[in-house]
Amino acid sequence: MAGVNGDRKGKKDDNGIGTAIDFMLSNAKLVLGVGGAAMLGIATLAVKRMYDRAISAPTSPTKMEQTGKRSWEEPAWMGSSPRVLNHDMKSTVSRSLQSLPTSSHAFEPDCLRRTVGRAAVRGSGAAQSDLLRARMRLSLQERLWEFYQNNVNIPTEEQAMARRAALDICAELRVFLHAKLPDMPLREMYLSGSLYDDLQVVTADHAQLMVPLILEKNLWSSIPGEDTIMNVPGFWLVRRENLEYFPRNSSYWDRCMVGGYLSPKSVLEVFDKLVAGSINWPAIGSVLDYIIRPVVPSETLTLEVQYETDRKLYVDFLPLLVMEDGTSLIAKPHRLAAERHENLWRQSFRVAETARLRALDQEDGGCRCTCLKVAKAVCKLNPALNRLNASQLTNTILLLSEKEGDWTQEALADRFLQLLRALVGHLEAGRLPCALSPKVNLFCELTEQEVDELGYTLYCALSDPAGLLRTGVAQPPHP
C-alpha cells in the first residue's frame, strides 16, 4: 500500500503523524469511495499542511511572512485570471468532476472537526489559530447568506428611485413618439426586466423599455430560424407576404424591409434617429433633474440616466413583436454574427422563464430565486464570469429542478454547488439547452475561448466555492 514507507528526507521529525496522514490519504479511496475520499482528503490535507508549517517554521519572522501568505484553501495553481483549456485539460476536468464533493457539508467545520480529531487540538498555537480561521471560512451556507444580505439584495428605496427614473424616461418617449409620428403603429410601451421582477442584484442599474410594434396579420409571417438555411434555433425571420396583392408601402413597416424580410437592424435605426438624434435630452434632463445621454456604441439603443450623483440607470429601448402564437421577438442582434444574421429577430423567453421559476418556488417554498440572485451577483462582480447572463443561469436552475427535489432554504449551499457543477458540465459539452425549448442552445453566442475560460474559472471555484464570494466583494460593480 502506497505511502507507508515514503521518503521523508529533509523534513524534521514529526513523530510519525505525517506518515500516518499520508497512509490514510493513500488508502481512503478503497474504504470510503471516491466522494468520501475527496472530502476526507480536503480536511486532512488542511491539517497536514498546517502541521508541517508549524514544525518547520523558520526562525525569521520576515521569512514566515513571505512564505506563509497562502492558506491551504488557496492552491498555487488557482490564479485570479482564467486560462484556456486545451482538449487534454478538458478530459481531465471531466474525470476530476466525478471525484469532487457534491455536498456543501464537505466544506463545513463539523466535517473538518470529525476528520482531524485530537491531533489538531494538541498542535501548536499557530496551527490552532490557522485551523480556527479555516473553520470560520468553511461554512459555505453561512457565507452565501451573508453575501446575499450584504451584496446581492438591493435596498427598497434604491429600487423605487430607479423605477421612478425609468418611468419618467418612458413617459417622455411616449409623448415624443406620439407627437412626432402619430401614424406609427405601436402598442402601449411598458417597462420590463429584472428590476420589475425583483431579480436585479448588487445595484438597481438596468431596465428595459419594451416598444411593441403592430404588424398586419395578412402581410407578415414568422419563420423559425431552424427552418431556414441559417439554421439558428432561438432566432426568427419575419417575412413580407402577399406583395402581389398588397404592394410595397401597404404596411408602415415596409420601409424597414430588407430582402423581403422585416429587418430588426433597420427598425432600430429608425428609432435611433428619433430617440438619439431628435430628442433634446439635455433639456428634458434639466426639467427632470437628470443627466440623460445615449450610450455609444451599443448593440441596442440604450440611454444612460444619472438620477443621483452616484447612481446611474441604463434603459434599453427594445422594439418587440408578439406573434399570433404568443411568441415574443425582440430586436436584439446575434452577438457573433450580427451582420450575417441582421434580419434575425431574437426570441425572448424571459417572461416565461421567470414565471416558471417563481411558480416552482411557490410550490415548495424553495430557494431557486435566491440561488439565481447569488449566481447573478457573482457573475456581475467577477470579470472572468461576466459572459454568463441571467437567461443561462435561470435555465441551468430550471434544468436542475427537473432532477433535484430539495430546494429548501437550508439546501441553498448544496444547490449552489450543484449549479456550479452543472455549468461546468454544460460548458464542457458546449451546449446549454433552453428549458422551455431544448433545441435552442443558450451557449451559441459564446466563442470557443470564452467557453474554455468560463469552464476553467468555474472548475477552479469548485474546490473553493466561497472564494467566488470573496472575489465578488473585492470587485467593483459593472453596469
Short mmCIF file of C-alpha atoms in Angstrom, two decimals:
data_model
loop_
_atom_site.label_atom_id
_atom_site.label_comp_id
_atom_site.label_asym_id
_atom_site.label_seq_id
_atom_site.Cartn_x
_atom_site.Cartn_y
_atom_site.Cartn_z
CA MET A 1 0.00 0.00 0.00
CA ALA A 2 1.31 3.39 -1.03
CA GLY A 3 2.52 5.97 1.40
CA VAL A 4 3.67 3.74 4.30
CA ASN A 5 7.41 3.85 3.65
CA GLY A 6 7.59 7.12 1.73
CA ASP A 7 10.86 9.04 1.76
CA ARG A 8 10.75 11.85 4.29
CA LYS A 9 14.34 13.09 3.98
CA GLY A 10 14.88 16.79 4.55
CA LYS A 11 11.93 17.12 6.97
CA LYS A 12 12.03 17.43 10.72
CA ASP A 13 10.86 14.52 12.82
CA ASP A 14 7.08 14.66 13.20
CA ASN A 15 6.66 11.56 15.41
CA GLY A 16 5.02 9.68 12.51
CA ILE A 17 1.92 11.85 12.24
CA GLY A 18 2.76 12.95 8.71
CA THR A 19 3.36 9.34 7.68
CA ALA A 20 0.05 8.31 9.18
CA ILE A 21 -1.76 11.06 7.31
CA ASP A 22 -0.09 10.05 4.03
CA PHE A 23 -1.15 6.44 4.63
CA MET A 24 -4.74 7.48 5.38
CA LEU A 25 -4.96 9.62 2.24
CA SER A 26 -3.45 6.93 0.02
CA ASN A 27 -5.93 4.27 1.09
CA ALA A 28 -9.06 6.29 1.82
CA LYS A 29 -10.49 5.70 -1.65
CA LEU A 30 -10.52 1.91 -1.07
CA VAL A 31 -12.55 2.30 2.11
CA LEU A 32 -14.69 5.39 1.62
CA GLY A 33 -15.12 5.52 -2.13
CA VAL A 34 -14.37 8.46 -4.39
CA GLY A 35 -16.69 11.03 -2.78
CA GLY A 36 -15.72 10.16 0.78
CA ALA A 37 -12.04 10.15 -0.08
CA ALA A 38 -12.34 13.59 -1.65
CA MET A 39 -13.97 15.05 1.45
CA LEU A 40 -11.51 13.32 3.79
CA GLY A 41 -8.63 14.46 1.59
CA ILE A 42 -9.63 18.11 1.73
CA ALA A 43 -9.91 18.14 5.52
CA THR A 44 -6.83 16.00 6.20
CA LEU A 45 -4.69 17.96 3.77
CA ALA A 46 -5.52 21.10 5.71
CA VAL A 47 -4.23 19.67 8.97
CA LYS A 48 -1.17 18.08 7.37
CA ARG A 49 -0.06 21.33 5.77
CA MET A 50 -0.70 23.35 8.90
CA TYR A 51 1.19 20.78 10.97
CA ASP A 52 4.11 20.79 8.54
CA ARG A 53 4.19 24.60 8.62
CA ALA A 54 4.18 24.57 12.42
CA ILE A 55 7.10 22.15 12.85
CA SER A 56 9.16 23.64 10.04
CA ALA A 57 8.51 27.32 10.82
CA PRO A 58 11.59 29.47 10.11
CA THR A 59 13.19 31.39 12.93
CA SER A 60 12.99 34.63 10.97
CA PRO A 61 9.60 36.38 11.20
CA THR A 62 10.32 38.08 7.86
CA LYS A 63 10.62 34.76 6.04
CA MET A 64 7.47 33.50 7.65
CA GLU A 65 5.52 36.50 6.36
CA GLN A 66 6.78 35.91 2.83
CA THR A 67 6.15 32.18 2.64
CA GLY A 68 3.05 31.87 4.78
CA LYS A 69 0.70 34.16 2.88
CA ARG A 70 -1.29 31.45 1.05
CA SER A 71 -3.58 29.26 3.10
CA TRP A 72 -4.36 25.63 2.31
CA GLU A 73 -7.61 26.60 0.66
CA GLU A 74 -5.85 28.84 -1.88
CA PRO A 75 -3.86 26.37 -4.05
CA ALA A 76 -0.96 27.77 -6.01
CA TRP A 77 -2.47 26.56 -9.29
CA MET A 78 -5.61 28.64 -8.78
CA GLY A 79 -4.75 32.01 -10.31
CA SER A 80 -7.02 35.03 -10.25
CA SER A 81 -7.16 35.23 -14.04
CA PRO A 82 -8.75 32.50 -16.17
CA ARG A 83 -6.77 30.40 -18.59
CA VAL A 84 -7.71 28.45 -21.68
CA LEU A 85 -8.33 24.71 -21.53
CA ASN A 86 -6.89 22.54 -24.24
CA HIS A 87 -8.50 19.25 -25.23
CA ASP A 88 -6.41 17.18 -22.77
CA MET A 89 -7.29 19.53 -19.93
CA LYS A 90 -10.99 19.28 -20.84
CA SER A 91 -10.93 15.50 -20.47
CA THR A 92 -9.07 15.86 -17.17
CA VAL A 93 -11.75 18.29 -15.96
CA SER A 94 -14.46 15.82 -16.91
CA ARG A 95 -12.80 12.98 -14.97
CA SER A 96 -11.94 15.16 -11.99
CA LEU A 97 -15.51 16.41 -11.63
CA GLN A 98 -16.53 12.90 -10.68
CA SER A 99 -14.31 12.96 -7.58
CA LEU A 100 -15.19 16.40 -6.25
CA PRO A 101 -17.56 16.65 -3.27
CA THR A 102 -21.16 17.20 -4.25
CA SER A 103 -22.42 18.38 -0.88
CA SER A 104 -21.75 21.62 0.91
CA HIS A 105 -21.20 19.59 4.10
CA ALA A 106 -17.75 18.78 2.75
CA PHE A 107 -16.85 22.43 3.32
CA GLU A 108 -18.36 22.81 6.80
CA PRO A 109 -16.43 22.94 10.10
CA ASP A 110 -18.09 19.82 11.57
CA CYS A 111 -16.74 17.66 8.77
CA LEU A 112 -13.25 19.02 9.31
CA ARG A 113 -13.57 18.60 13.08
CA ARG A 114 -14.54 14.93 12.79
CA THR A 115 -11.73 14.18 10.38
CA VAL A 116 -8.97 16.00 12.21
CA GLY A 117 -9.63 14.57 15.69
CA ARG A 118 -7.41 15.28 18.62
CA ALA A 119 -4.19 15.70 16.65
CA ALA A 120 -5.08 19.25 15.63
CA VAL A 121 -6.26 20.18 19.12
CA ARG A 122 -2.84 19.28 20.54
CA GLY A 123 -0.96 21.23 17.86
CA SER A 124 0.99 24.41 18.35
CA GLY A 125 -0.68 27.76 18.97
CA ALA A 126 -0.06 28.88 15.39
CA ALA A 127 -1.62 25.71 13.97
CA GLN A 128 -4.68 26.09 16.18
CA SER A 129 -5.06 29.69 15.07
CA ASP A 130 -4.83 28.66 11.39
CA LEU A 131 -7.35 25.89 11.98
CA LEU A 132 -9.77 28.28 13.66
CA ARG A 133 -9.59 30.67 10.73
CA ALA A 134 -10.07 27.78 8.28
CA ARG A 135 -13.15 26.62 10.17
CA MET A 136 -14.64 30.11 10.07
CA ARG A 137 -14.19 30.19 6.29
CA LEU A 138 -15.61 26.77 5.58
CA SER A 139 -19.28 27.31 6.36
CA LEU A 140 -20.48 27.86 2.80
CA GLN A 141 -24.11 28.09 3.83
CA GLU A 142 -23.42 30.94 6.22
CA ARG A 143 -21.19 32.71 3.69
CA LEU A 144 -23.85 32.51 0.99
CA TRP A 145 -26.50 34.08 3.20
CA GLU A 146 -24.06 36.76 4.38
CA PHE A 147 -23.15 37.53 0.75
CA TYR A 148 -26.84 37.62 -0.14
CA GLN A 149 -27.68 40.11 2.60
CA ASN A 150 -24.64 42.37 2.13
CA ASN A 151 -24.02 42.32 -1.62
CA VAL A 152 -26.97 40.83 -3.52
CA ASN A 153 -30.07 42.48 -2.08
CA ILE A 154 -30.85 46.00 -3.27
CA PRO A 155 -32.43 48.40 -0.76
CA THR A 156 -36.11 49.05 -1.43
CA GLU A 157 -35.53 52.81 -1.60
CA GLU A 158 -32.88 52.43 -4.30
CA GLN A 159 -35.17 50.20 -6.38
CA ALA A 160 -38.03 52.68 -6.05
CA MET A 161 -35.85 55.58 -7.20
CA ALA A 162 -34.56 53.62 -10.22
CA ARG A 163 -38.10 52.63 -11.22
CA ARG A 164 -39.25 56.22 -10.92
CA ALA A 165 -36.42 57.39 -13.19
CA ALA A 166 -37.25 54.67 -15.74
CA LEU A 167 -40.92 55.65 -15.65
CA ASP A 168 -40.04 59.30 -16.27
CA ILE A 169 -37.98 58.34 -19.33
CA CYS A 170 -40.78 56.09 -20.62
CA ALA A 171 -43.32 58.91 -20.29
CA GLU A 172 -41.11 61.37 -22.18
CA LEU A 173 -40.51 58.89 -25.01
CA ARG A 174 -44.22 58.05 -25.25
CA VAL A 175 -45.20 61.70 -25.57
CA PHE A 176 -42.47 62.42 -28.12
CA LEU A 177 -43.21 59.43 -30.39
CA HIS A 178 -46.96 60.07 -30.42
CA ALA A 179 -46.38 63.74 -31.27
CA LYS A 180 -43.62 63.21 -33.82
CA LEU A 181 -45.01 60.11 -35.58
CA PRO A 182 -48.71 59.75 -34.78
CA ASP A 183 -49.21 57.25 -37.62
CA MET A 184 -46.54 54.80 -36.39
CA PRO A 185 -48.46 51.61 -35.45
CA LEU A 186 -47.37 50.94 -31.89
CA ARG A 187 -48.99 49.35 -28.88
CA GLU A 188 -48.54 50.89 -25.47
CA MET A 189 -44.92 50.91 -24.35
CA TYR A 190 -44.10 49.35 -20.97
CA LEU A 191 -41.12 48.80 -18.67
CA SER A 192 -39.74 45.35 -18.04
CA GLY A 193 -36.66 43.47 -16.87
CA SER A 194 -35.21 42.14 -13.64
CA LEU A 195 -35.78 45.48 -11.88
CA TYR A 196 -39.52 44.75 -12.08
CA ASP A 197 -39.25 41.03 -11.23
CA ASP A 198 -37.26 41.61 -8.02
CA LEU A 199 -34.39 39.66 -9.58
CA GLN A 200 -31.93 42.51 -10.05
CA VAL A 201 -28.79 42.28 -7.92
CA VAL A 202 -25.99 44.41 -6.46
CA THR A 203 -27.40 47.74 -7.70
CA ALA A 204 -30.56 48.95 -9.46
CA ASP A 205 -28.92 49.95 -12.71
CA HIS A 206 -30.82 48.40 -15.61
CA ALA A 207 -34.33 48.45 -17.10
CA GLN A 208 -35.91 47.57 -20.45
CA LEU A 209 -38.41 49.73 -22.29
CA MET A 210 -40.47 47.42 -24.49
CA VAL A 211 -41.89 49.00 -27.65
CA PRO A 212 -44.45 46.61 -29.24
CA LEU A 213 -44.89 47.05 -33.00
CA ILE A 214 -48.22 46.35 -34.72
CA LEU A 215 -47.95 44.15 -37.83
CA GLU A 216 -50.78 43.41 -40.24
CA LYS A 217 -51.64 39.71 -39.95
CA ASN A 218 -52.08 39.16 -43.69
CA LEU A 219 -48.87 40.99 -44.61
CA TRP A 220 -46.28 39.37 -42.32
CA SER A 221 -45.45 35.84 -41.20
CA SER A 222 -42.77 34.44 -38.88
CA ILE A 223 -40.34 31.63 -39.75
CA PRO A 224 -38.29 29.77 -37.08
CA GLY A 225 -34.53 30.07 -37.55
CA GLU A 226 -34.06 26.29 -37.67
CA ASP A 227 -36.34 26.13 -40.71
CA THR A 228 -34.10 28.48 -42.69
CA ILE A 229 -30.77 27.92 -44.42
CA MET A 230 -29.07 29.68 -41.47
CA ASN A 231 -30.36 27.03 -39.00
CA VAL A 232 -30.24 29.18 -35.85
CA PRO A 233 -32.80 27.97 -33.26
CA GLY A 234 -33.97 30.77 -30.99
CA PHE A 235 -33.96 33.36 -33.80
CA TRP A 236 -36.75 34.06 -36.30
CA LEU A 237 -37.30 35.69 -39.68
CA VAL A 238 -40.36 37.89 -40.28
CA ARG A 239 -41.27 37.64 -43.97
CA ARG A 240 -43.35 40.05 -46.02
CA GLU A 241 -46.33 38.27 -47.62
CA ASN A 242 -48.82 38.96 -50.43
CA LEU A 243 -46.74 41.58 -52.21
CA GLU A 244 -48.69 40.87 -55.42
CA TYR A 245 -51.93 41.96 -53.77
CA PHE A 246 -50.55 44.45 -51.24
CA PRO A 247 -47.54 46.14 -52.86
CA ARG A 248 -44.68 47.78 -51.02
CA ASN A 249 -45.70 50.67 -48.74
CA SER A 250 -49.01 48.99 -47.95
CA SER A 251 -47.57 48.46 -44.47
CA TYR A 252 -45.90 51.18 -42.41
CA TRP A 253 -43.02 48.79 -41.67
CA ASP A 254 -42.23 48.14 -45.34
CA ARG A 255 -39.66 50.93 -45.02
CA CYS A 256 -37.67 48.59 -42.73
CA MET A 257 -37.79 45.64 -45.14
CA VAL A 258 -34.50 44.14 -46.40
CA GLY A 259 -34.58 41.35 -48.97
CA GLY A 260 -38.24 40.62 -48.38
CA TYR A 261 -37.88 40.40 -44.56
CA LEU A 262 -38.50 42.85 -41.73
CA SER A 263 -35.02 43.82 -40.52
CA PRO A 264 -34.61 44.45 -36.78
CA LYS A 265 -31.47 46.43 -37.60
CA SER A 266 -33.48 48.80 -39.82
CA VAL A 267 -36.18 49.12 -37.16
CA LEU A 268 -33.55 50.06 -34.58
CA GLU A 269 -32.06 52.61 -36.97
CA VAL A 270 -35.47 54.30 -37.33
CA PHE A 271 -35.83 54.61 -33.56
CA ASP A 272 -32.18 55.58 -33.14
CA LYS A 273 -32.66 58.60 -35.39
CA LEU A 274 -35.68 59.61 -33.32
CA VAL A 275 -34.54 58.80 -29.80
CA ALA A 276 -30.83 59.59 -30.06
CA GLY A 277 -30.92 62.23 -32.79
CA SER A 278 -34.18 64.15 -32.48
CA ILE A 279 -34.96 64.37 -28.77
CA ASN A 280 -33.34 67.19 -26.81
CA TRP A 281 -32.23 65.07 -23.85
CA PRO A 282 -30.23 67.84 -22.11
CA ALA A 283 -33.37 69.97 -21.95
CA ILE A 284 -35.52 67.07 -20.73
CA GLY A 285 -32.82 66.12 -18.24
CA SER A 286 -32.77 69.63 -16.78
CA VAL A 287 -36.53 69.50 -16.26
CA LEU A 288 -36.36 66.07 -14.61
CA ASP A 289 -33.11 66.90 -12.75
CA TYR A 290 -31.37 64.01 -14.53
CA ILE A 291 -28.38 63.73 -16.84
CA ILE A 292 -29.51 61.72 -19.88
CA ARG A 293 -27.34 60.64 -22.80
CA PRO A 294 -27.46 57.83 -25.41
CA VAL A 295 -24.83 55.11 -24.94
CA VAL A 296 -22.47 54.88 -27.92
CA PRO A 297 -21.56 52.36 -29.14
CA SER A 298 -24.27 49.90 -28.11
CA GLU A 299 -25.65 46.73 -29.69
CA THR A 300 -29.11 48.04 -28.88
CA LEU A 301 -30.46 51.55 -28.34
CA THR A 302 -29.55 52.35 -24.74
CA LEU A 303 -29.96 55.50 -22.65
CA GLU A 304 -27.78 56.30 -19.65
CA VAL A 305 -29.68 58.14 -16.93
CA GLN A 306 -27.82 59.61 -13.99
CA TYR A 307 -30.57 60.29 -11.47
CA GLU A 308 -28.35 60.74 -8.40
CA THR A 309 -24.75 61.88 -8.02
CA ASP A 310 -23.55 58.30 -7.59
CA ARG A 311 -26.36 56.35 -9.26
CA LYS A 312 -26.94 55.54 -12.92
CA LEU A 313 -29.65 53.65 -14.74
CA TYR A 314 -29.30 52.09 -18.19
CA VAL A 315 -32.55 51.85 -20.15
CA ASP A 316 -32.60 49.53 -23.19
CA PHE A 317 -35.04 50.60 -25.91
CA LEU A 318 -36.29 47.27 -27.34
CA PRO A 319 -38.71 47.01 -30.29
CA LEU A 320 -40.90 43.95 -29.76
CA LEU A 321 -43.04 41.71 -31.95
CA VAL A 322 -45.69 39.46 -30.41
CA MET A 323 -46.80 36.86 -32.94
CA GLU A 324 -50.23 35.18 -33.10
CA ASP A 325 -48.99 32.09 -31.23
CA GLY A 326 -47.64 34.27 -28.39
CA THR A 327 -44.00 34.10 -29.47
CA SER A 328 -42.11 37.23 -28.36
CA LEU A 329 -39.39 38.51 -30.69
CA ILE A 330 -37.08 41.39 -29.80
CA ALA A 331 -34.73 43.47 -31.96
CA LYS A 332 -31.50 42.33 -30.32
CA PRO A 333 -28.90 41.08 -32.81
CA HIS A 334 -26.98 37.82 -32.75
CA ARG A 335 -23.80 38.60 -30.83
CA LEU A 336 -21.34 36.72 -33.08
CA ALA A 337 -22.98 37.17 -36.46
CA ALA A 338 -24.82 40.48 -36.30
CA GLU A 339 -24.04 41.39 -39.92
CA ARG A 340 -24.60 37.94 -41.40
CA HIS A 341 -27.83 37.48 -39.43
CA GLU A 342 -29.04 41.08 -39.45
CA ASN A 343 -32.58 40.02 -40.44
CA LEU A 344 -32.98 37.66 -37.49
CA TRP A 345 -35.22 38.56 -34.56
CA ARG A 346 -34.29 37.07 -31.18
CA GLN A 347 -36.92 35.01 -29.37
CA SER A 348 -37.31 36.13 -25.77
CA PHE A 349 -38.12 33.51 -23.11
CA ARG A 350 -37.57 35.81 -20.13
CA VAL A 351 -41.20 36.24 -19.05
CA ALA A 352 -41.96 32.51 -19.27
CA GLU A 353 -38.66 31.53 -17.57
CA THR A 354 -39.25 33.90 -14.67
CA ALA A 355 -42.85 32.74 -14.27
CA ARG A 356 -41.80 29.09 -14.13
CA LEU A 357 -39.02 29.80 -11.62
CA ARG A 358 -41.37 31.67 -9.31
CA ALA A 359 -44.10 29.04 -9.66
CA LEU A 360 -41.67 26.28 -8.61
CA ASP A 361 -40.54 28.27 -5.59
CA GLN A 362 -44.13 28.96 -4.55
CA GLU A 363 -44.96 25.25 -4.72
CA ASP A 364 -42.28 24.15 -2.27
CA GLY A 365 -41.04 27.38 -0.64
CA GLY A 366 -37.79 26.86 -2.49
CA CYS A 367 -34.58 28.84 -2.82
CA ARG A 368 -34.31 28.88 -6.63
CA CYS A 369 -34.71 32.66 -6.93
CA THR A 370 -32.24 33.20 -4.10
CA CYS A 371 -29.73 30.87 -5.75
CA LEU A 372 -30.22 32.68 -9.06
CA LYS A 373 -29.66 36.10 -7.49
CA VAL A 374 -26.47 34.94 -5.75
CA ALA A 375 -25.16 33.47 -9.01
CA LYS A 376 -26.05 36.65 -10.94
CA ALA A 377 -24.24 38.79 -8.37
CA VAL A 378 -21.14 36.58 -8.52
CA CYS A 379 -21.08 36.83 -12.33
CA LYS A 380 -21.69 40.58 -12.25
CA LEU A 381 -18.91 41.25 -9.75
CA ASN A 382 -16.38 38.79 -11.18
CA PRO A 383 -14.97 39.96 -14.57
CA ALA A 384 -14.00 36.39 -15.50
CA LEU A 385 -17.68 35.37 -15.38
CA ASN A 386 -19.29 38.44 -17.00
CA ARG A 387 -20.21 36.47 -20.13
CA LEU A 388 -22.71 34.33 -18.23
CA ASN A 389 -26.09 36.04 -18.44
CA ALA A 390 -29.31 35.77 -16.45
CA SER A 391 -31.04 33.55 -19.02
CA GLN A 392 -28.25 30.97 -18.94
CA LEU A 393 -28.23 30.88 -15.13
CA THR A 394 -32.04 30.70 -14.95
CA ASN A 395 -32.24 27.81 -17.40
CA THR A 396 -29.49 25.89 -15.62
CA ILE A 397 -31.51 26.14 -12.39
CA LEU A 398 -34.71 25.11 -14.19
CA LEU A 399 -32.95 22.05 -15.63
CA LEU A 400 -31.58 21.17 -12.17
CA SER A 401 -35.10 21.45 -10.75
CA GLU A 402 -36.15 18.59 -13.04
CA LYS A 403 -33.61 16.31 -11.34
CA GLU A 404 -33.33 17.67 -7.80
CA GLY A 405 -36.33 17.91 -5.49
CA ASP A 406 -34.86 19.50 -2.37
CA TRP A 407 -34.85 23.29 -2.85
CA THR A 408 -35.46 24.28 0.76
CA GLN A 409 -33.71 27.33 2.18
CA GLU A 410 -31.43 25.01 4.19
CA ALA A 411 -30.24 23.41 0.94
CA LEU A 412 -29.00 26.65 -0.64
CA ALA A 413 -25.30 25.73 -0.36
CA ASP A 414 -25.86 22.29 -1.89
CA ARG A 415 -27.86 23.74 -4.77
CA PHE A 416 -25.27 26.47 -5.36
CA LEU A 417 -22.55 23.83 -5.65
CA GLN A 418 -24.75 21.82 -7.99
CA LEU A 419 -25.29 24.92 -10.12
CA LEU A 420 -21.52 25.39 -10.47
CA ARG A 421 -21.03 21.73 -11.39
CA ALA A 422 -23.88 21.84 -13.91
CA LEU A 423 -22.48 24.95 -15.57
CA VAL A 424 -19.05 23.32 -15.89
CA GLY A 425 -20.68 20.26 -17.46
CA HIS A 426 -22.67 22.32 -19.96
CA LEU A 427 -19.61 24.41 -20.85
CA GLU A 428 -17.56 21.28 -21.38
CA ALA A 429 -20.26 19.99 -23.74
CA GLY A 430 -20.51 23.42 -25.38
CA ARG A 431 -24.29 23.31 -25.12
CA LEU A 432 -26.92 24.58 -22.67
CA PRO A 433 -30.44 23.69 -23.83
CA CYS A 434 -33.24 26.12 -23.07
CA ALA A 435 -35.60 24.56 -20.52
CA LEU A 436 -38.62 25.85 -22.49
CA SER A 437 -37.27 24.95 -25.94
CA PRO A 438 -34.49 22.31 -25.82
CA LYS A 439 -33.47 22.84 -29.45
CA VAL A 440 -32.18 26.31 -28.50
CA ASN A 441 -28.52 26.33 -27.40
CA LEU A 442 -28.03 29.21 -24.98
CA PHE A 443 -24.24 28.99 -25.41
CA CYS A 444 -24.39 29.51 -29.18
CA GLU A 445 -23.19 33.12 -28.86
CA LEU A 446 -20.05 32.29 -26.86
CA THR A 447 -16.70 31.88 -28.59
CA GLU A 448 -14.66 28.72 -28.00
CA GLN A 449 -12.13 30.69 -25.96
CA GLU A 450 -14.88 32.19 -23.78
CA VAL A 451 -16.32 28.72 -23.17
CA ASP A 452 -12.91 27.41 -22.10
CA GLU A 453 -12.19 30.37 -19.83
CA LEU A 454 -15.60 30.19 -18.15
CA GLY A 455 -15.27 26.44 -17.69
CA TYR A 456 -11.81 26.75 -16.17
CA THR A 457 -12.83 29.55 -13.79
CA LEU A 458 -15.89 27.65 -12.53
CA TYR A 459 -13.99 24.37 -12.27
CA CYS A 460 -11.36 26.03 -10.09
CA ALA A 461 -14.15 27.54 -8.00
CA LEU A 462 -15.49 24.07 -7.18
CA SER A 463 -12.51 23.45 -4.88
CA ASP A 464 -13.15 26.76 -3.09
CA PRO A 465 -16.70 28.00 -3.81
CA ALA A 466 -16.51 30.60 -1.04
CA GLY A 467 -13.64 32.15 -2.98
CA LEU A 468 -16.15 33.31 -5.59
CA LEU A 469 -17.88 35.34 -2.91
CA ARG A 470 -14.61 36.91 -1.75
CA THR A 471 -13.68 37.74 -5.36
CA GLY A 472 -17.10 39.27 -5.91
CA VAL A 473 -16.85 41.54 -2.89
CA ALA A 474 -13.40 42.72 -3.98
CA GLN A 475 -14.53 43.77 -7.47
CA PRO A 476 -16.47 46.98 -8.23
CA PRO A 477 -19.92 46.52 -9.82
CA HIS A 478 -20.20 46.73 -13.61
CA PRO A 479 -23.23 48.19 -15.43
#
